[in-house]
Amino acid sequence: MSSNDTAAIEAIVSKLGLHGAIGRSVSGKAMEYLRKYNSKMGRQSGVLGNAHIAKPAVCVDLAVTSGEVLVDVAVDVKALQRSSGTTSSQYRRVRSVMMKSLDIRQMVSARDVCIQFGCLKLEPIVRETLDEFELRLEDARSSEEERVDARAPRFVGAAFALVARAYKARFDKGKLMDSLGIQSKEFRGALERMSDVMHNVFFDDE
């Protein structure tokens, strides 16, 4: 890891208002993530193209959202994308690639998403949708098929989107994907899978 990367991480952490022990912990974890990613990818590190400049910001993002560092203050994660020097879609892609490479699983609940978009009353319905989706997936799975994680962020987002649309609640799809750290392709795939499995629930009138 270059001194430029170290300086970039420390500058981003400082801009977020994380100082003292918390700031040092976040910086240390972010640097650890970046070292691991660069070491693991090796010659394949160019897969990110010009969007590689977002790596320091993404590593700070993962440090404060992965749960491995106790951050007891509010962090403006959206500010990380703005400081990365990339577009929102590029940032999501870099974040997704790095999370997969580092084997980091982001946990997000129906409640988290509903609160974020001011739709707390929809939480029970989103949870019920996820429960039913998980049951139907398991019932349809053959013994040879790999089990699908029905609680993955992409499916939580899909469940929220389908329920919100059914109840005519407005939400910003881009912000939803940003909050879940997923790309458009992942989100579309999850929506299609859930719409197919839950067709009689959401599309009974068609």
GROMACS .gro file of N, CA and C in nm, residues 62-198:
model
  411
   62LEU      N    1  -1.627   0.051   0.436
   62LEU     CA    2  -1.639  -0.085   0.489
   62LEU      C    3  -1.595  -0.091   0.636
   63ALA      N    4  -1.498  -0.012   0.672
   63ALA     CA    5  -1.450  -0.011   0.810
   63ALA      C    6  -1.558   0.036   0.907
   64VAL      N    7  -1.640   0.133   0.862
   64VAL     CA    8  -1.742   0.188   0.953
   64VAL      C    9  -1.877   0.115   0.942
   65THR      N   10  -1.894   0.033   0.839
   65THR     CA   11  -2.023  -0.034   0.822
   65THR      C   12  -2.017  -0.185   0.841
   66SER      N   13  -1.898  -0.243   0.847
   66SER     CA   14  -1.886  -0.389   0.856
   66SER      C   15  -1.914  -0.442   0.996
   67GLY      N   16  -1.909  -0.353   1.096
   67GLY     CA   17  -1.933  -0.396   1.232
   67GLY      C   18  -1.808  -0.442   1.304
   68GLU      N   19  -1.694  -0.444   1.235
   68GLU     CA   20  -1.569  -0.489   1.297
   68GLU      C   21  -1.507  -0.380   1.384
   69VAL      N   22  -1.546  -0.255   1.360
   69VAL     CA   23  -1.498  -0.143   1.440
   69VAL      C   24  -1.620  -0.079   1.505
   70LEU      N   25  -1.614  -0.060   1.636
   70LEU     CA   26  -1.725   0.002   1.707
   70LEU      C   27  -1.721   0.153   1.685
   71VAL      N   28  -1.816   0.203   1.605
   71VAL     CA   29  -1.826   0.346   1.577
   71VAL      C   30  -1.956   0.395   1.638
   72ASP      N   31  -1.945   0.467   1.749
   72ASP     CA   32  -2.066   0.506   1.823
   72ASP      C   33  -2.112   0.647   1.791
   73VAL      N   34  -2.073   0.697   1.672
   73VAL     CA   35  -2.120   0.827   1.626
   73VAL      C   36  -2.176   0.812   1.485
   74ALA      N   37  -2.263   0.904   1.445
   74ALA     CA   38  -2.322   0.897   1.311
   74ALA      C   39  -2.217   0.929   1.205
   75VAL      N   40  -2.214   0.849   1.100
   75VAL     CA   41  -2.118   0.868   0.992
   75VAL      C   42  -2.195   0.892   0.862
   76ASP      N   43  -2.159   0.998   0.792
   76ASP     CA   44  -2.224   1.030   0.664
   76ASP      C   45  -2.160   0.945   0.555
   77VAL      N   46  -2.215   0.825   0.535
   77VAL     CA   47  -2.158   0.733   0.437
   77VAL      C   48  -2.169   0.793   0.296
   78LYS      N   49  -2.272   0.873   0.271
   78LYS     CA   50  -2.288   0.935   0.140
   78LYS      C   51  -2.171   1.027   0.108
   79ALA      N   52  -2.115   1.088   0.212
   79ALA     CA   53  -2.001   1.177   0.192
   79ALA      C   54  -1.880   1.099   0.141
   80LEU      N   55  -1.873   0.971   0.173
   80LEU     CA   56  -1.762   0.889   0.126
   80LEU      C   57  -1.763   0.877  -0.025
   81GLN      N   58  -1.881   0.857  -0.081
   81GLN     CA   59  -1.892   0.847  -0.226
   81GLN      C   60  -1.850   0.978  -0.292
   82ARG      N   61  -1.893   1.088  -0.232
   82ARG     CA   62  -1.857   1.219  -0.288
   82ARG      C   63  -1.706   1.244  -0.282
   83SER      N   64  -1.641   1.189  -0.181
   83SER     CA   65  -1.497   1.212  -0.165
   83SER      C   66  -1.413   1.113  -0.246
   84SER      N   67  -1.479   1.016  -0.309
   84SER     CA   68  -1.405   0.910  -0.378
   84SER      C   69  -1.354   0.951  -0.516
   85GLY      N   70  -1.412   1.057  -0.572
   85GLY     CA   71  -1.371   1.099  -0.706
   85GLY      C   72  -1.435   1.017  -0.816
   86THR      N   73  -1.539   0.941  -0.782
   86THR     CA   74  -1.609   0.858  -0.882
   86THR      C   75  -1.759   0.887  -0.879
   87THR      N   76  -1.827   0.837  -0.978
   87THR     CA   77  -1.973   0.851  -0.982
   87THR      C   78  -2.035   0.751  -0.884
   88SER      N   79  -2.164   0.768  -0.859
   88SER     CA   80  -2.234   0.679  -0.768
   88SER      C   81  -2.229   0.534  -0.817
   89SER      N   82  -2.251   0.514  -0.948
   89SER     CA   83  -2.251   0.378  -1.002
   89SER      C   84  -2.112   0.316  -0.997
   90GLN      N   85  -2.009   0.396  -1.024
   90GLN     CA   86  -1.872   0.346  -1.016
   90GLN      C   87  -1.837   0.308  -0.873
   91TYR      N   88  -1.880   0.391  -0.779
   91TYR     CA   89  -1.852   0.366  -0.638
   91TYR      C   90  -1.918   0.235  -0.593
   92ARG      N   91  -2.043   0.215  -0.633
   92ARG     CA   92  -2.114   0.092  -0.597
   92ARG      C   93  -2.040  -0.030  -0.653
   93ARG      N   94  -1.993  -0.016  -0.776
   93ARG     CA   95  -1.922  -0.129  -0.838
   93ARG      C   96  -1.793  -0.161  -0.764
   94VAL      N   97  -1.715  -0.058  -0.732
   94VAL     CA   98  -1.590  -0.081  -0.658
   94VAL      C   99  -1.620  -0.143  -0.523
   95ARG      N  100  -1.722  -0.093  -0.456
   95ARG     CA  101  -1.759  -0.144  -0.324
   95ARG      C  102  -1.800  -0.292  -0.332
   96SER      N  103  -1.880  -0.324  -0.433
   96SER     CA  104  -1.925  -0.461  -0.452
   96SER      C  105  -1.809  -0.555  -0.480
   97VAL      N  106  -1.719  -0.514  -0.570
   97VAL     CA  107  -1.603  -0.596  -0.606
   97VAL      C  108  -1.514  -0.619  -0.484
   98MET      N  109  -1.490  -0.513  -0.407
   98MET     CA  110  -1.400  -0.524  -0.292
   98MET      C  111  -1.463  -0.609  -0.181
   99MET      N  112  -1.594  -0.594  -0.161
   99MET     CA  113  -1.661  -0.674  -0.059
   99MET      C  114  -1.652  -0.823  -0.092
  100LYS      N  115  -1.672  -0.856  -0.219
  100LYS     CA  116  -1.664  -0.996  -0.260
  100LYS      C  117  -1.522  -1.050  -0.246
  101SER      N  118  -1.425  -0.968  -0.284
  101SER     CA  119  -1.286  -1.010  -0.275
  101SER      C  120  -1.244  -1.030  -0.131
  102LEU      N  121  -1.291  -0.943  -0.042
  102LEU     CA  122  -1.255  -0.949   0.100
  102LEU      C  123  -1.347  -1.041   0.180
  103ASP      N  124  -1.448  -1.095   0.113
  103ASP     CA  125  -1.546  -1.184   0.176
  103ASP      C  126  -1.616  -1.115   0.294
  104ILE      N  127  -1.659  -0.991   0.268
  104ILE     CA  128  -1.732  -0.915   0.369
  104ILE      C  129  -1.879  -0.923   0.336
  105ARG      N  130  -1.958  -0.967   0.431
  105ARG     CA  131  -2.102  -0.976   0.412
  105ARG      C  132  -2.169  -0.863   0.488
  106GLN      N  133  -2.235  -0.776   0.414
  106GLN     CA  134  -2.305  -0.664   0.478
  106GLN      C  135  -2.443  -0.710   0.524
  107MET      N  136  -2.469  -0.695   0.652
  107MET     CA  137  -2.597  -0.733   0.708
  107MET      C  138  -2.690  -0.612   0.711
  108VAL      N  139  -2.805  -0.627   0.653
  108VAL     CA  140  -2.903  -0.519   0.653
  108VAL      C  141  -3.040  -0.582   0.674
  109SER      N  142  -3.123  -0.516   0.753
  109SER     CA  143  -3.254  -0.572   0.786
  109SER      C  144  -3.365  -0.494   0.717
  110ALA      N  145  -3.483  -0.553   0.716
  110ALA     CA  146  -3.601  -0.484   0.662
  110ALA      C  147  -3.625  -0.354   0.737
  111ARG      N  148  -3.603  -0.358   0.868
  111ARG     CA  149  -3.623  -0.238   0.951
  111ARG      C  150  -3.527  -0.126   0.910
  112ASP      N  151  -3.399  -0.163   0.886
  112ASP     CA  152  -3.300  -0.062   0.845
  112ASP      C  153  -3.346   0.013   0.721
  113VAL      N  154  -3.389  -0.064   0.620
  113VAL     CA  155  -3.429  -0.003   0.493
  113VAL      C  156  -3.557   0.080   0.509
  114CYS      N  157  -3.653   0.027   0.581
  114CYS     CA  158  -3.780   0.098   0.599
  114CYS      C  159  -3.761   0.229   0.675
  115ILE      N  160  -3.675   0.227   0.775
  115ILE     CA  161  -3.647   0.350   0.850
  115ILE      C  162  -3.579   0.453   0.760
  116GLN      N  163  -3.484   0.407   0.680
  116GLN     CA  164  -3.410   0.498   0.594
  116GLN      C  165  -3.501   0.573   0.497
  117PHE      N  166  -3.605   0.506   0.449
  117PHE     CA  167  -3.693   0.568   0.350
  117PHE      C  168  -3.826   0.614   0.410
  118GLY      N  169  -3.831   0.624   0.543
  118GLY     CA  170  -3.949   0.676   0.608
  118GLY      C  171  -4.073   0.592   0.590
  119CYS      N  172  -4.054   0.459   0.581
  119CYS     CA  173  -4.168   0.368   0.558
  119CYS      C  174  -4.174   0.262   0.667
  120LEU      N  175  -4.159   0.302   0.791
  120LEU     CA  176  -4.152   0.205   0.900
  120LEU      C  177  -4.278   0.118   0.908
  121LYS      N  178  -4.393   0.173   0.867
  121LYS     CA  179  -4.517   0.095   0.873
  121LYS      C  180  -4.514  -0.025   0.778
  122LEU      N  181  -4.424  -0.021   0.681
  122LEU     CA  182  -4.413  -0.133   0.586
  122LEU      C  183  -4.322  -0.244   0.636
  123GLU      N  184  -4.251  -0.220   0.748
  123GLU     CA  185  -4.154  -0.318   0.796
  123GLU      C  186  -4.213  -0.459   0.814
  124PRO      N  187  -4.327  -0.474   0.882
  124PRO     CA  188  -4.380  -0.610   0.899
  124PRO      C  189  -4.409  -0.681   0.768
  125ILE      N  190  -4.455  -0.604   0.668
  125ILE     CA  191  -4.489  -0.663   0.538
  125ILE      C  192  -4.362  -0.704   0.464
  126VAL      N  193  -4.258  -0.620   0.473
  126VAL     CA  194  -4.130  -0.653   0.408
  126VAL      C  195  -4.071  -0.778   0.474
  127ARG      N  196  -4.079  -0.787   0.606
  127ARG     CA  197  -4.027  -0.904   0.676
  127ARG      C  198  -4.104  -1.031   0.638
  128GLU      N  199  -4.236  -1.018   0.631
  128GLU     CA  200  -4.319  -1.133   0.592
  128GLU      C  201  -4.287  -1.177   0.449
  129THR      N  202  -4.262  -1.079   0.363
  129THR     CA  203  -4.227  -1.109   0.224
  129THR      C  204  -4.096  -1.187   0.218
  130LEU      N  205  -3.996  -1.143   0.295
  130LEU     CA  206  -3.868  -1.213   0.299
  130LEU      C  207  -3.883  -1.354   0.355
  131ASP      N  208  -3.965  -1.368   0.460
  131ASP     CA  209  -3.988  -1.501   0.520
  131ASP      C  210  -4.051  -1.596   0.418
  132GLU      N  211  -4.153  -1.546   0.348
  132GLU     CA  212  -4.222  -1.629   0.249
  132GLU      C  213  -4.131  -1.662   0.131
  133PHE      N  214  -4.053  -1.564   0.089
  133PHE     CA  215  -3.958  -1.585  -0.021
  133PHE      C  216  -3.858  -1.693   0.015
  134GLU      N  217  -3.806  -1.687   0.139
  134GLU     CA  218  -3.708  -1.786   0.184
  134GLU      C  219  -3.769  -1.926   0.186
  135LEU      N  220  -3.893  -1.937   0.233
  135LEU     CA  221  -3.961  -2.066   0.238
  135LEU      C  222  -3.983  -2.123   0.097
  136ARG      N  223  -4.027  -2.037   0.007
  136ARG     CA  224  -4.054  -2.084  -0.130
  136ARG      C  225  -3.925  -2.125  -0.202
  137LEU      N  226  -3.818  -2.050  -0.178
  137LEU     CA  227  -3.690  -2.086  -0.239
  137LEU      C  228  -3.646  -2.224  -0.191
  138GLU      N  229  -3.658  -2.247  -0.062
  138GLU     CA  230  -3.614  -2.373  -0.005
  138GLU      C  231  -3.701  -2.489  -0.055
  139ASP      N  232  -3.830  -2.465  -0.067
  139ASP     CA  233  -3.921  -2.569  -0.115
  139ASP      C  234  -3.891  -2.608  -0.259
  140ALA      N  235  -3.848  -2.508  -0.338
  140ALA     CA  236  -3.825  -2.534  -0.481
  140ALA      C  237  -3.683  -2.583  -0.509
  141ARG      N  238  -3.595  -2.576  -0.410
  141ARG     CA  239  -3.455  -2.613  -0.431
  141ARG      C  240  -3.437  -2.764  -0.436
  142SER      N  241  -3.365  -2.808  -0.537
  142SER     CA  242  -3.333  -2.951  -0.545
  142SER      C  243  -3.211  -2.978  -0.459
  143SER      N  244  -3.187  -3.104  -0.430
  143SER     CA  245  -3.075  -3.139  -0.342
  143SER      C  246  -2.940  -3.101  -0.401
  144GLU      N  247  -2.934  -3.089  -0.535
  144GLU     CA  248  -2.807  -3.057  -0.601
  144GLU      C  249  -2.782  -2.907  -0.607
  145GLU      N  250  -2.887  -2.828  -0.590
  145GLU     CA  251  -2.872  -2.684  -0.604
  145GLU      C  252  -2.809  -2.622  -0.479
  146GLU      N  253  -2.731  -2.519  -0.503
  146GLU     CA  254  -2.670  -2.446  -0.392
  146GLU      C  255  -2.775  -2.358  -0.325
  147ARG      N  256  -2.771  -2.352  -0.194
  147ARG     CA  257  -2.869  -2.271  -0.121
  147ARG      C  258  -2.846  -2.122  -0.147
  148VAL      N  259  -2.954  -2.050  -0.173
  148VAL     CA  260  -2.948  -1.905  -0.198
  148VAL      C  261  -2.974  -1.832  -0.066
  149ASP      N  262  -2.894  -1.732  -0.038
  149ASP     CA  263  -2.912  -1.653   0.085
  149ASP      C  264  -3.025  -1.553   0.062
  150ALA      N  265  -3.142  -1.588   0.109
  150ALA     CA  266  -3.260  -1.503   0.088
  150ALA      C  267  -3.256  -1.376   0.170
  151ARG      N  268  -3.160  -1.365   0.261
  151ARG     CA  269  -3.147  -1.246   0.345
  151ARG      C  270  -3.034  -1.155   0.297
  152ALA      N  271  -2.978  -1.186   0.181
  152ALA     CA  272  -2.871  -1.102   0.126
  152ALA      C  273  -2.926  -0.963   0.099
  153PRO      N  274  -2.842  -0.860   0.107
  153PRO     CA  275  -2.888  -0.722   0.085
  153PRO      C  276  -2.969  -0.702  -0.042
  154ARG      N  277  -2.932  -0.772  -0.150
  154ARG     CA  278  -3.004  -0.752  -0.276
  154ARG      C  279  -3.150  -0.798  -0.265
  155PHE      N  280  -3.174  -0.903  -0.188
  155PHE     CA  281  -3.312  -0.951  -0.172
  155PHE      C  282  -3.390  -0.867  -0.071
  156VAL      N  283  -3.322  -0.815   0.030
  156VAL     CA  284  -3.388  -0.723   0.122
  156VAL      C  285  -3.435  -0.600   0.044
  157GLY      N  286  -3.348  -0.551  -0.045
  157GLY     CA  287  -3.384  -0.436  -0.127
  157GLY      C  288  -3.498  -0.467  -0.222
  158ALA      N  289  -3.495  -0.587  -0.280
  158ALA     CA  290  -3.601  -0.627  -0.373
  158ALA      C  291  -3.735  -0.639  -0.301
  159ALA      N  292  -3.733  -0.697  -0.181
  159ALA     CA  293  -3.856  -0.711  -0.103
  159ALA      C  294  -3.913  -0.574  -0.069
  160PHE      N  295  -3.825  -0.484  -0.028
  160PHE     CA  296  -3.870  -0.348   0.005
  160PHE      C  297  -3.929  -0.280  -0.119
  161ALA      N  298  -3.861  -0.292  -0.232
  161ALA     CA  299  -3.906  -0.227  -0.355
  161ALA      C  300  -4.043  -0.279  -0.398
  162LEU      N  301  -4.062  -0.410  -0.394
  162LEU     CA  302  -4.190  -0.468  -0.436
  162LEU      C  303  -4.303  -0.427  -0.341
  163VAL      N  304  -4.275  -0.427  -0.213
  163VAL     CA  305  -4.378  -0.387  -0.116
  163VAL      C  306  -4.408  -0.238  -0.129
  164ALA      N  307  -4.304  -0.157  -0.143
  164ALA     CA  308  -4.323  -0.013  -0.154
  164ALA      C  309  -4.407   0.021  -0.278
  165ARG      N  310  -4.379  -0.046  -0.388
  165ARG     CA  311  -4.456  -0.022  -0.510
  165ARG      C  312  -4.600  -0.065  -0.493
  166ALA      N  313  -4.619  -0.179  -0.427
  166ALA     CA  314  -4.755  -0.229  -0.406
  166ALA      C  315  -4.837  -0.133  -0.321
  167TYR      N  316  -4.770  -0.066  -0.227
  167TYR     CA  317  -4.840   0.028  -0.138
  167TYR      C  318  -4.820   0.174  -0.180
  168LYS      N  319  -4.767   0.191  -0.303
  168LYS     CA  320  -4.749   0.324  -0.362
  168LYS      C  321  -4.667   0.418  -0.274
  169ALA      N  322  -4.564   0.362  -0.212
  169ALA     CA  323  -4.472   0.443  -0.132
  169ALA      C  324  -4.353   0.480  -0.220
  170ARG      N  325  -4.316   0.604  -0.220
  170ARG     CA  326  -4.207   0.650  -0.307
  170ARG      C  327  -4.070   0.623  -0.244
  171PHE      N  328  -3.974   0.588  -0.329
  171PHE     CA  329  -3.836   0.571  -0.284
  171PHE      C  330  -3.744   0.592  -0.403
  172ASP      N  331  -3.621   0.628  -0.375
  172ASP     CA  332  -3.521   0.653  -0.478
  172ASP      C  333  -3.441   0.524  -0.498
  173LYS      N  334  -3.452   0.464  -0.616
  173LYS     CA  335  -3.385   0.337  -0.642
  173LYS      C  336  -3.233   0.349  -0.629
  174GLY      N  337  -3.179   0.462  -0.676
  174GLY     CA  338  -3.035   0.482  -0.667
  174GLY      C  339  -2.988   0.487  -0.522
  175LYS      N  340  -3.064   0.558  -0.439
  175LYS     CA  341  -3.028   0.567  -0.297
  175LYS      C  342  -3.043   0.430  -0.230
  176LEU      N  343  -3.142   0.354  -0.273
  176LEU     CA  344  -3.161   0.221  -0.217
  176LEU      C  345  -3.040   0.133  -0.248
  177MET      N  346  -2.996   0.136  -0.373
  177MET     CA  347  -2.880   0.055  -0.411
  177MET      C  348  -2.754   0.103  -0.340
  178ASP      N  349  -2.739   0.235  -0.326
  178ASP     CA  350  -2.624   0.290  -0.253
  178ASP      C  351  -2.620   0.240  -0.110
  179SER      N  352  -2.736   0.242  -0.044
  179SER     CA  353  -2.741   0.203   0.097
  179SER      C  354  -2.713   0.054   0.116
  180LEU      N  355  -2.743  -0.025   0.013
  180LEU     CA  356  -2.722  -0.169   0.021
  180LEU      C  357  -2.586  -0.212  -0.034
  181GLY      N  358  -2.520  -0.119  -0.103
  181GLY     CA  359  -2.390  -0.150  -0.160
  181GLY      C  360  -2.397  -0.250  -0.275
  182ILE      N  361  -2.504  -0.241  -0.353
  182ILE     CA  362  -2.521  -0.336  -0.464
  182ILE      C  363  -2.527  -0.261  -0.597
  183GLN      N  364  -2.501  -0.333  -0.704
  183GLN     CA  365  -2.502  -0.274  -0.837
  183GLN      C  366  -2.639  -0.295  -0.903
  184SER      N  367  -2.661  -0.220  -1.010
  184SER     CA  368  -2.789  -0.227  -1.081
  184SER      C  369  -2.820  -0.369  -1.128
  185LYS      N  370  -2.718  -0.438  -1.180
  185LYS     CA  371  -2.738  -0.573  -1.231
  185LYS      C  372  -2.783  -0.667  -1.119
  186GLU      N  373  -2.721  -0.654  -1.001
  186GLU     CA  374  -2.760  -0.738  -0.887
  186GLU      C  375  -2.903  -0.710  -0.844
  187PHE      N  376  -2.937  -0.581  -0.841
  187PHE     CA  377  -3.071  -0.541  -0.797
  187PHE      C  378  -3.177  -0.591  -0.895
  188ARG      N  379  -3.150  -0.576  -1.025
  188ARG     CA  380  -3.246  -0.624  -1.127
  188ARG      C  381  -3.263  -0.774  -1.116
  189GLY      N  382  -3.153  -0.846  -1.098
  189GLY     CA  383  -3.161  -0.991  -1.087
  189GLY      C  384  -3.241  -1.034  -0.965
  190ALA      N  385  -3.221  -0.965  -0.852
  190ALA     CA  386  -3.296  -0.999  -0.731
  190ALA      C  387  -3.443  -0.968  -0.748
  191LEU      N  388  -3.475  -0.857  -0.812
  191LEU     CA  389  -3.615  -0.820  -0.837
  191LEU      C  390  -3.683  -0.925  -0.926
  192GLU      N  391  -3.612  -0.967  -1.031
  192GLU     CA  392  -3.669  -1.065  -1.122
  192GLU      C  393  -3.691  -1.199  -1.051
  193ARG      N  394  -3.594  -1.240  -0.969
  193ARG     CA  395  -3.605  -1.367  -0.898
  193ARG      C  396  -3.722  -1.363  -0.799
  194MET      N  397  -3.730  -1.255  -0.723
  194MET     CA  398  -3.836  -1.244  -0.623
  194MET      C  399  -3.973  -1.228  -0.689
  195SER      N  400  -3.979  -1.152  -0.797
  195SER     CA  401  -4.106  -1.133  -0.868
  195SER      C  402  -4.157  -1.265  -0.922
  196ASP      N  403  -4.065  -1.348  -0.969
  196ASP     CA  404  -4.102  -1.479  -1.022
  196ASP      C  405  -4.151  -1.572  -0.912
  197VAL      N  406  -4.077  -1.578  -0.804
  197VAL     CA  407  -4.111  -1.668  -0.693
  197VAL      C  408  -4.238  -1.624  -0.620
  198MET      N  409  -4.256  -1.490  -0.610
  198MET     CA  410  -4.369  -1.435  -0.535
  198MET      C  411  -4.476  -1.379  -0.627
   0.00000   0.00000   0.00000
